[in-house]
PDB file of C-alpha atoms in Angstrom:
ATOM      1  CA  UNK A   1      99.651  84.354  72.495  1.00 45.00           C
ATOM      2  CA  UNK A   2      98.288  81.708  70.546  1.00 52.00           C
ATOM      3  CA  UNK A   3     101.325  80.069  68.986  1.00 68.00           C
ATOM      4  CA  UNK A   4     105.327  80.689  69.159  1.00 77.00           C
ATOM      5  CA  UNK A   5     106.468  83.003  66.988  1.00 82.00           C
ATOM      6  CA  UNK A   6     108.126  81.941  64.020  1.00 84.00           C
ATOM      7  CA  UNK A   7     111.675  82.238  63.432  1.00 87.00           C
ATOM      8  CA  UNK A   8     112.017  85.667  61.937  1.00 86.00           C
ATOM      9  CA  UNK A   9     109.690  86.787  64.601  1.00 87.00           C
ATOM     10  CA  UNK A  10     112.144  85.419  67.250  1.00 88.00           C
ATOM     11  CA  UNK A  11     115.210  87.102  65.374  1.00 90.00           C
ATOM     12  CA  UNK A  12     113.488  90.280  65.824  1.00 92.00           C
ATOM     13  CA  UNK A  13     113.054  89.704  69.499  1.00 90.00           C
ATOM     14  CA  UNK A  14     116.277  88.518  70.062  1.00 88.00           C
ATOM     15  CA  UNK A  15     117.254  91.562  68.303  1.00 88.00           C
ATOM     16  CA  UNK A  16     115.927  93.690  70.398  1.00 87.00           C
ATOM     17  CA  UNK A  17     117.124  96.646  72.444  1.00 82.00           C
ATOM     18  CA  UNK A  18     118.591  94.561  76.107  1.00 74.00           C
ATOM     19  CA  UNK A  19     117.596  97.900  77.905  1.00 70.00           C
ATOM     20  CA  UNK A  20     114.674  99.435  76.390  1.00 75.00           C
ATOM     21  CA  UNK A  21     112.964  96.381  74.299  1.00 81.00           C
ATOM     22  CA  UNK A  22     112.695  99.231  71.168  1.00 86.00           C
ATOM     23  CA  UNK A  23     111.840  96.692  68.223  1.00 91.00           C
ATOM     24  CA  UNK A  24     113.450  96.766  64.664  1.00 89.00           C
ATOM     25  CA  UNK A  25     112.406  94.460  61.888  1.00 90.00           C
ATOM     26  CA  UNK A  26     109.426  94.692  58.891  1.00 90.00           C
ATOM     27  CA  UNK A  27     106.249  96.071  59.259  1.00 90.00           C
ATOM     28  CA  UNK A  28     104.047  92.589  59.192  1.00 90.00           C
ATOM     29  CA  UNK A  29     106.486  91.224  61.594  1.00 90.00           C
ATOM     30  CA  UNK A  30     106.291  94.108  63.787  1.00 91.00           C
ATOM     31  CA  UNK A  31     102.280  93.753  63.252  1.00 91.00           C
ATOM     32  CA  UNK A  32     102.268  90.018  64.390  1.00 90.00           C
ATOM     33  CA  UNK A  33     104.292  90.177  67.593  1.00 91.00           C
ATOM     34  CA  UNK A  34     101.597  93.107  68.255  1.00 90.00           C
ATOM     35  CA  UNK A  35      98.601  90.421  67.608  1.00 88.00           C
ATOM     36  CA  UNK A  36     100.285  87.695  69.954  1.00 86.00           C
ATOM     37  CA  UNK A  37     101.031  90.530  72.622  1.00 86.00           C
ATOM     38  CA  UNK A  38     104.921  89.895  72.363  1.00 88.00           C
ATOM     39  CA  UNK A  39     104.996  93.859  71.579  1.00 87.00           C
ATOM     40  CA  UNK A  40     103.218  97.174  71.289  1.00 87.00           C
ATOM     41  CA  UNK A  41     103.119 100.002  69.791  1.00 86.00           C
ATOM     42  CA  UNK A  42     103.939 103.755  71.030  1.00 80.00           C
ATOM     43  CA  UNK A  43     101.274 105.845  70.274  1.00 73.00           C
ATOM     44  CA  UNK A  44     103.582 108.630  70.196  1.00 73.00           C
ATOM     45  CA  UNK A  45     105.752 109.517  67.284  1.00 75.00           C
ATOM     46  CA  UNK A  46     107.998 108.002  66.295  1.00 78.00           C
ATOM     47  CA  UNK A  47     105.499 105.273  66.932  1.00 83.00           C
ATOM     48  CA  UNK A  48     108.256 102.952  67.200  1.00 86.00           C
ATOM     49  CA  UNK A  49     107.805  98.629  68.293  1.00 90.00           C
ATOM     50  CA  UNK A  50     108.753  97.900  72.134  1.00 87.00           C
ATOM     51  CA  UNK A  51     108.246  94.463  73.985  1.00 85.00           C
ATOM     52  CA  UNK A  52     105.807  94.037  76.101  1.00 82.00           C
ATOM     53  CA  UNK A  53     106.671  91.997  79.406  1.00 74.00           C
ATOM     54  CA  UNK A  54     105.562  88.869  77.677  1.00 79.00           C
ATOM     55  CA  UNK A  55     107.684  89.390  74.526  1.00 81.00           C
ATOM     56  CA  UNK A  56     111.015  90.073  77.517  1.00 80.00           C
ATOM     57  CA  UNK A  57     110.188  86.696  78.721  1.00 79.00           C
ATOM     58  CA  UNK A  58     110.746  85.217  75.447  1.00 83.00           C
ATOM     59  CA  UNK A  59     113.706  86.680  74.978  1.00 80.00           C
ATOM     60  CA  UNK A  60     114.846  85.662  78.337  1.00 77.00           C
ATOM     61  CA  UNK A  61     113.729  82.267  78.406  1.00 78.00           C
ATOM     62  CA  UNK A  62     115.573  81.550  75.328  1.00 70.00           C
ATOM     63  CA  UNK A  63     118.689  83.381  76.860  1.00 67.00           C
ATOM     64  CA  UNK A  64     118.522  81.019  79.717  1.00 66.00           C
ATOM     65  CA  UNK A  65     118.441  77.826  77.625  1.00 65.00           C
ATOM     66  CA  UNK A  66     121.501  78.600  75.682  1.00 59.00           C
ATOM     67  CA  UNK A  67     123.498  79.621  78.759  1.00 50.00           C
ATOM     68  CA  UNK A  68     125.269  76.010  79.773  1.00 44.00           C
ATOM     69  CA  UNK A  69     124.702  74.720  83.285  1.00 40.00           C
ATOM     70  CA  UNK A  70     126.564  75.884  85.811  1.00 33.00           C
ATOM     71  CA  UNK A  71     126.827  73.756  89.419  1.00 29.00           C
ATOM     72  CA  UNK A  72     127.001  77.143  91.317  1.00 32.00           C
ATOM     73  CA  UNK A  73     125.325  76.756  94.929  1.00 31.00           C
ATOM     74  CA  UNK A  74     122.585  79.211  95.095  1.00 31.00           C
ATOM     75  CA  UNK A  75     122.752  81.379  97.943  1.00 35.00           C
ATOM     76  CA  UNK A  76     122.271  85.038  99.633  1.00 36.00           C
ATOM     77  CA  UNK A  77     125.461  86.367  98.273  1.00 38.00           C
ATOM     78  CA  UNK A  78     125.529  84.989  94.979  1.00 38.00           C
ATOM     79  CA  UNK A  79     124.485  87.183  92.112  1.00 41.00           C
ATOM     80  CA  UNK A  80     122.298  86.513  89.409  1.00 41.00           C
ATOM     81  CA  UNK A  81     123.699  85.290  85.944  1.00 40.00           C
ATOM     82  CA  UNK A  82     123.661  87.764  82.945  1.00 41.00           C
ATOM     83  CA  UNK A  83     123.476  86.369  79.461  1.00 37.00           C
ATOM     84  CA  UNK A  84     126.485  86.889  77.619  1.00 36.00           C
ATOM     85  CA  UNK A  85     127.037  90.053  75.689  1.00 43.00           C
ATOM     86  CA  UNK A  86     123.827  91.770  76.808  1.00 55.00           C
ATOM     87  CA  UNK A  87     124.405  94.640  78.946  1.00 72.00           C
ATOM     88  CA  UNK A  88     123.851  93.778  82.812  1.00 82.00           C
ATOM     89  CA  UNK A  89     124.143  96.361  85.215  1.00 88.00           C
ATOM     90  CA  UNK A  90     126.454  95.087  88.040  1.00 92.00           C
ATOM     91  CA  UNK A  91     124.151  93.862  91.184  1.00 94.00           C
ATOM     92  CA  UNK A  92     127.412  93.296  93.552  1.00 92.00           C
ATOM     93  CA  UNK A  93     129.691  90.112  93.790  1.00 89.00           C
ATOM     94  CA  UNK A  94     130.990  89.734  90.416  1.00 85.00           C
ATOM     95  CA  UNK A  95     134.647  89.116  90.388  1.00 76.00           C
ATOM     96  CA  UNK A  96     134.806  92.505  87.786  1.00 68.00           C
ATOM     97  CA  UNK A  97     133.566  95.268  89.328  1.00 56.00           C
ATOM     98  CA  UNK A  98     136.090  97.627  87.693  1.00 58.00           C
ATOM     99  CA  UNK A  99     135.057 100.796  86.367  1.00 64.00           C
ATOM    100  CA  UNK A 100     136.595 101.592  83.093  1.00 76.00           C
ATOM    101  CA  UNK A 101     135.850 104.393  80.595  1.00 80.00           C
ATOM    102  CA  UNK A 102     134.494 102.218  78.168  1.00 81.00           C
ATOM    103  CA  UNK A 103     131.959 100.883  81.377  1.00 85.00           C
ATOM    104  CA  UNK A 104     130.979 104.027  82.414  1.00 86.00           C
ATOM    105  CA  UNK A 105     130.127 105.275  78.248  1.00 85.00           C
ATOM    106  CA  UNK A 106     127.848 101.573  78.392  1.00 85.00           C
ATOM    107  CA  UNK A 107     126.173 102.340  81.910  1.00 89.00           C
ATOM    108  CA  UNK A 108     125.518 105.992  81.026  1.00 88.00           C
ATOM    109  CA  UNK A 109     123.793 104.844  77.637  1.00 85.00           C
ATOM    110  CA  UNK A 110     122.075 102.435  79.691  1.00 87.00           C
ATOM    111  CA  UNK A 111     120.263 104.778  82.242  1.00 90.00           C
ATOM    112  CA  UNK A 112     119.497 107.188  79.276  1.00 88.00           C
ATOM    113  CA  UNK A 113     117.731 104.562  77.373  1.00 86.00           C
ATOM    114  CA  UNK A 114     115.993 103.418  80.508  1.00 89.00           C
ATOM    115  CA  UNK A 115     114.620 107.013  81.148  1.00 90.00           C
ATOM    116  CA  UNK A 116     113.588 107.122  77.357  1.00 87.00           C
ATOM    117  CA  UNK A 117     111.743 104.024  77.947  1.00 87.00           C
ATOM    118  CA  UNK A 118     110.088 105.358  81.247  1.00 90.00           C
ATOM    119  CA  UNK A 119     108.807 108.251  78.935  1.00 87.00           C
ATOM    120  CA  UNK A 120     107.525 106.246  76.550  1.00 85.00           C
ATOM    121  CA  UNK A 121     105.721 103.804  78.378  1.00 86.00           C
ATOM    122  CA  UNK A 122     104.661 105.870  81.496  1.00 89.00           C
ATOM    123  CA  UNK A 123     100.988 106.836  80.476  1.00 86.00           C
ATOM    124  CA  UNK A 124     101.756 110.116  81.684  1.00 88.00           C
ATOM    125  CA  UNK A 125     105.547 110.369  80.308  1.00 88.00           C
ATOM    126  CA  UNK A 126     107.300 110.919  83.532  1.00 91.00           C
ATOM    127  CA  UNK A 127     110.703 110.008  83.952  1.00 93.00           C
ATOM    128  CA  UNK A 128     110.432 110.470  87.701  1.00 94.00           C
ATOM    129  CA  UNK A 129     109.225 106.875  88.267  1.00 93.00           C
ATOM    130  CA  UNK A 130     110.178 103.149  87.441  1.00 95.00           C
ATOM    131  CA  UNK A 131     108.017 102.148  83.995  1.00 92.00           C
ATOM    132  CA  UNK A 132     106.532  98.465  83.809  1.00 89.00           C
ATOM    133  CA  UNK A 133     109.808  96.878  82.532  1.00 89.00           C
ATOM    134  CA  UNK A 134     111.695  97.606  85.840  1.00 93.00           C
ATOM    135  CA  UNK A 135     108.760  96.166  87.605  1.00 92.00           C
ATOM    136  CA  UNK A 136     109.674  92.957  86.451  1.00 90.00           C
ATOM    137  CA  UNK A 137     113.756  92.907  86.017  1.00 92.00           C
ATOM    138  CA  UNK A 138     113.539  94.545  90.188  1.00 95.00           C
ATOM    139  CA  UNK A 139     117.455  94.287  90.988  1.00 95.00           C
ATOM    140  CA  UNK A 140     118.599  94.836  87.838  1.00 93.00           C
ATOM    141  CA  UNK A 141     116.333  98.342  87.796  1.00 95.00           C
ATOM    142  CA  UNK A 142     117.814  99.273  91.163  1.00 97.00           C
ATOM    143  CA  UNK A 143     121.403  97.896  90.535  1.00 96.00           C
ATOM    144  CA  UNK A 144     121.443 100.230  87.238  1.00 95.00           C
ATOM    145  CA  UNK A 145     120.040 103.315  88.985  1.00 96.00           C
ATOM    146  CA  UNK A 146     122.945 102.922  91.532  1.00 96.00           C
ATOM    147  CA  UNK A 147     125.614 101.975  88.679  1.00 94.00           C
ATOM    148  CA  UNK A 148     124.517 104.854  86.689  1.00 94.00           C
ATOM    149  CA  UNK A 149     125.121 107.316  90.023  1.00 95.00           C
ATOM    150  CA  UNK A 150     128.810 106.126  90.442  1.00 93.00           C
ATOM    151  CA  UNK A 151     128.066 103.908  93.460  1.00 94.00           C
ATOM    152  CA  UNK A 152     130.775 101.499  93.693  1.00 91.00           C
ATOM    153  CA  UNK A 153     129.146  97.606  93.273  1.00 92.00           C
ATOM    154  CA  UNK A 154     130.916  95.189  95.426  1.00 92.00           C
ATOM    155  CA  UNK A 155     133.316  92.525  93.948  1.00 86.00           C
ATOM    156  CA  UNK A 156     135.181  89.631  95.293  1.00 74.00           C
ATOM    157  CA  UNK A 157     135.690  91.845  98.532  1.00 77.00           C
ATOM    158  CA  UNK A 158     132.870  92.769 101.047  1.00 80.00           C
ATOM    159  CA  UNK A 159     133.253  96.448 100.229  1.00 89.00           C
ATOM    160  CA  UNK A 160     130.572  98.088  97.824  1.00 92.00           C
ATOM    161  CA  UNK A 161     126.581  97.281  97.180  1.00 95.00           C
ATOM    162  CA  UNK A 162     124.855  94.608  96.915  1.00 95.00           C
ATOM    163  CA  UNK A 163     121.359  94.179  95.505  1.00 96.00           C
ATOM    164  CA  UNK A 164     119.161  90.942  95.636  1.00 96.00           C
ATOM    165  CA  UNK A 165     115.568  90.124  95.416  1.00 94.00           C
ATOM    166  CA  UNK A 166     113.842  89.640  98.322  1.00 93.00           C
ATOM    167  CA  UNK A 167     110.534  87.200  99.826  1.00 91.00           C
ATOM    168  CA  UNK A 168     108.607  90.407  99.496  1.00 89.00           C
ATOM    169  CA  UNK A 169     106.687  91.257  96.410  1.00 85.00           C
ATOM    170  CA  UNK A 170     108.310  94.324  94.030  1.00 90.00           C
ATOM    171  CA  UNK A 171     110.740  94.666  96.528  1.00 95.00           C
ATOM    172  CA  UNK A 172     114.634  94.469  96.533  1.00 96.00           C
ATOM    173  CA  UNK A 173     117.435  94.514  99.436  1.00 96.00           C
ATOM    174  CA  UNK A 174     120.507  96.532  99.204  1.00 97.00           C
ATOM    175  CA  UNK A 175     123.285  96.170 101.553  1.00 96.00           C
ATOM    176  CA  UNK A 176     126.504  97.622 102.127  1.00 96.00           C
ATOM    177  CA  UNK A 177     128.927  97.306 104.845  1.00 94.00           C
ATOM    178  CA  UNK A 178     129.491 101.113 105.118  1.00 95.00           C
ATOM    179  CA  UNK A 179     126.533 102.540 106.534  1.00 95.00           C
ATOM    180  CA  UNK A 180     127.517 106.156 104.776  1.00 96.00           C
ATOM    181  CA  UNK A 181     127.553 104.522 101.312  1.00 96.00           C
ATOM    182  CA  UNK A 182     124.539 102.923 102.170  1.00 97.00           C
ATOM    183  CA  UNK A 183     122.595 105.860 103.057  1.00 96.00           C
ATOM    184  CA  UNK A 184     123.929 107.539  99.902  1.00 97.00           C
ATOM    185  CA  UNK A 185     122.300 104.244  97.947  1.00 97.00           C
ATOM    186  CA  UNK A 186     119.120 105.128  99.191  1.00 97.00           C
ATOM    187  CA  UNK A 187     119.565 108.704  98.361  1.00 97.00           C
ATOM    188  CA  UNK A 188     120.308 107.371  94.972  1.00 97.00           C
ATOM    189  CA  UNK A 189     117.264 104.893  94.758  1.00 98.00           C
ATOM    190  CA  UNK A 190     114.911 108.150  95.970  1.00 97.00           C
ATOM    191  CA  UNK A 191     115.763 110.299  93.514  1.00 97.00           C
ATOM    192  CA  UNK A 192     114.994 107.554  90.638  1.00 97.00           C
ATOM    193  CA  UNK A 193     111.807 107.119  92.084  1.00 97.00           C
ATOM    194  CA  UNK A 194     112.042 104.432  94.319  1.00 97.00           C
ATOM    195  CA  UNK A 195     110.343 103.994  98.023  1.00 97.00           C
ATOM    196  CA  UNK A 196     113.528 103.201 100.521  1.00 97.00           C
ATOM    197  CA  UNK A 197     113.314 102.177 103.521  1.00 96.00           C
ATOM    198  CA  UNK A 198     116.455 101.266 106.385  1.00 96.00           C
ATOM    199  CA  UNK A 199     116.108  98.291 107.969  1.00 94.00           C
ATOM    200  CA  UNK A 200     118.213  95.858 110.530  1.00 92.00           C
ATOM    201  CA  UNK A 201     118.810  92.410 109.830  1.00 88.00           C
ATOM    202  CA  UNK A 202     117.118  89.832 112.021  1.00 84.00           C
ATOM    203  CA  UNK A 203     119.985  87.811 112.204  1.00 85.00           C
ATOM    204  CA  UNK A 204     122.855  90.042 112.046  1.00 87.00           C
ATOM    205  CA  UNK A 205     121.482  93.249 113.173  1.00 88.00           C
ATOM    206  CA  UNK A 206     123.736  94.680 109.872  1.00 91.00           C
ATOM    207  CA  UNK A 207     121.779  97.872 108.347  1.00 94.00           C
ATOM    208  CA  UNK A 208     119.965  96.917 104.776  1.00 95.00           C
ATOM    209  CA  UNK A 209     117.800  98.742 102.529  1.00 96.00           C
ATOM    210  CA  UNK A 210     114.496  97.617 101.160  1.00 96.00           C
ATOM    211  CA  UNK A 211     113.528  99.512  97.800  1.00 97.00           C
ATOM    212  CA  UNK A 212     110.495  99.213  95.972  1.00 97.00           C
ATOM    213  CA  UNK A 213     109.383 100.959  92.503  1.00 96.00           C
ATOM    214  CA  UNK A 214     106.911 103.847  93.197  1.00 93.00           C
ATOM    215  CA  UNK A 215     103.757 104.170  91.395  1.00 84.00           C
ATOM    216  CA  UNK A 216     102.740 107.750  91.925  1.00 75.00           C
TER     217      UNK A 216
END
């Protein structure tokens, strides 16, 4: 990109689907985030507007600097923050991890629009793998894939799932402290085309799971 887009540019990114990045605004705006590779273009009717990985950065970047500052100690257990009122699938450790009807209708339309999005932007149109977008928004990919199956995510408690990046490229960790949900998490992660693997804890010797997005 050669210059920040201008202001109606970043209303239409702002705009923009939290899930699936599907565009909305006027053709020549559409036209210029496509020329400063903040979006693309399906080739595939309806031919709609999606952002590219740059253009979620953009977004996300601007998110960030109107959150205020928080003085929360970073650690292991503490999740990542979600921008307020765009959908964030639960990772494990919020205090609400309730499970309402009106949670379940979001989560579901969610996961559809993320498979929508894999079919779209998987050259090949599978919905059997993670797409580019999950590639780079890991534990929120994996946490919504486990949300979306009716895993419980854990809250102020130690009971339910936990998922957090990890040192290790395209990689998350997902733990549990019931090694039968656990198992069933990587079941989960399997079937929505993720590479699981059980692992024990150096320190702890506590069962984890390291996921990472397949390719083929």
């Amino acid at each position: 990109m050669t210059r920040p887009p201008t202001a109606a540019q970043r209303r239409v990114i702002d705009a923009a689907d939290p899930v699936t990045g599907r565009l909305r605004g006027t053709e020549s705006q559409l036209a210029a985030l496509v020329r400063h590779g903040l979006a693309f273009r399906h080739p595939r009717p309806p031919r709609d507007h999606f952002l590219t990985p740059a253009g979620h950065r953009v977004r996300e970047e601007r998110e960030a600097a109107a959150r205020p500052e928080t003085a929360v100690a970073a650690g292991a257990t503490a999740p990542p923050p979600a921008a307020s009122g765009v959908f964030a699938a639960r990772v494990g450790g919020e205090e609400d991890a309730g499970t309402g009807p009106a949670r379940v209708r979001e989560v579901h339309s969610a996961w559809q629009g993320l498979l929508e999005l894999r079919r779209m932007t998987n050259r090949d149109g599978g919905t059997d793998r993670p797409c580019a977008w999950e590639r780079t928004h890991l534990v929120q990919a994996a946490a919504l894939a486990l949300e979306a199956a009716g895993h419980r995510p854990a809250g102020a408690g130690p009971e339910g799932y936990r998922v957090r990046d990890t040192p290790q490229p395209e990689a998350v960790a997902v733990r549990d402290p019931d090694l039968v949900a656990l198992r069933a998490c990587a079941a989960t992660l399997e079937a929505a085309g993720w590479q699981v693997g059980e692992h024990a804890e150096p320190r702890t010797g506590a069962r984890c799971l390291l996921a990472s997005p397949r390719r083929v």
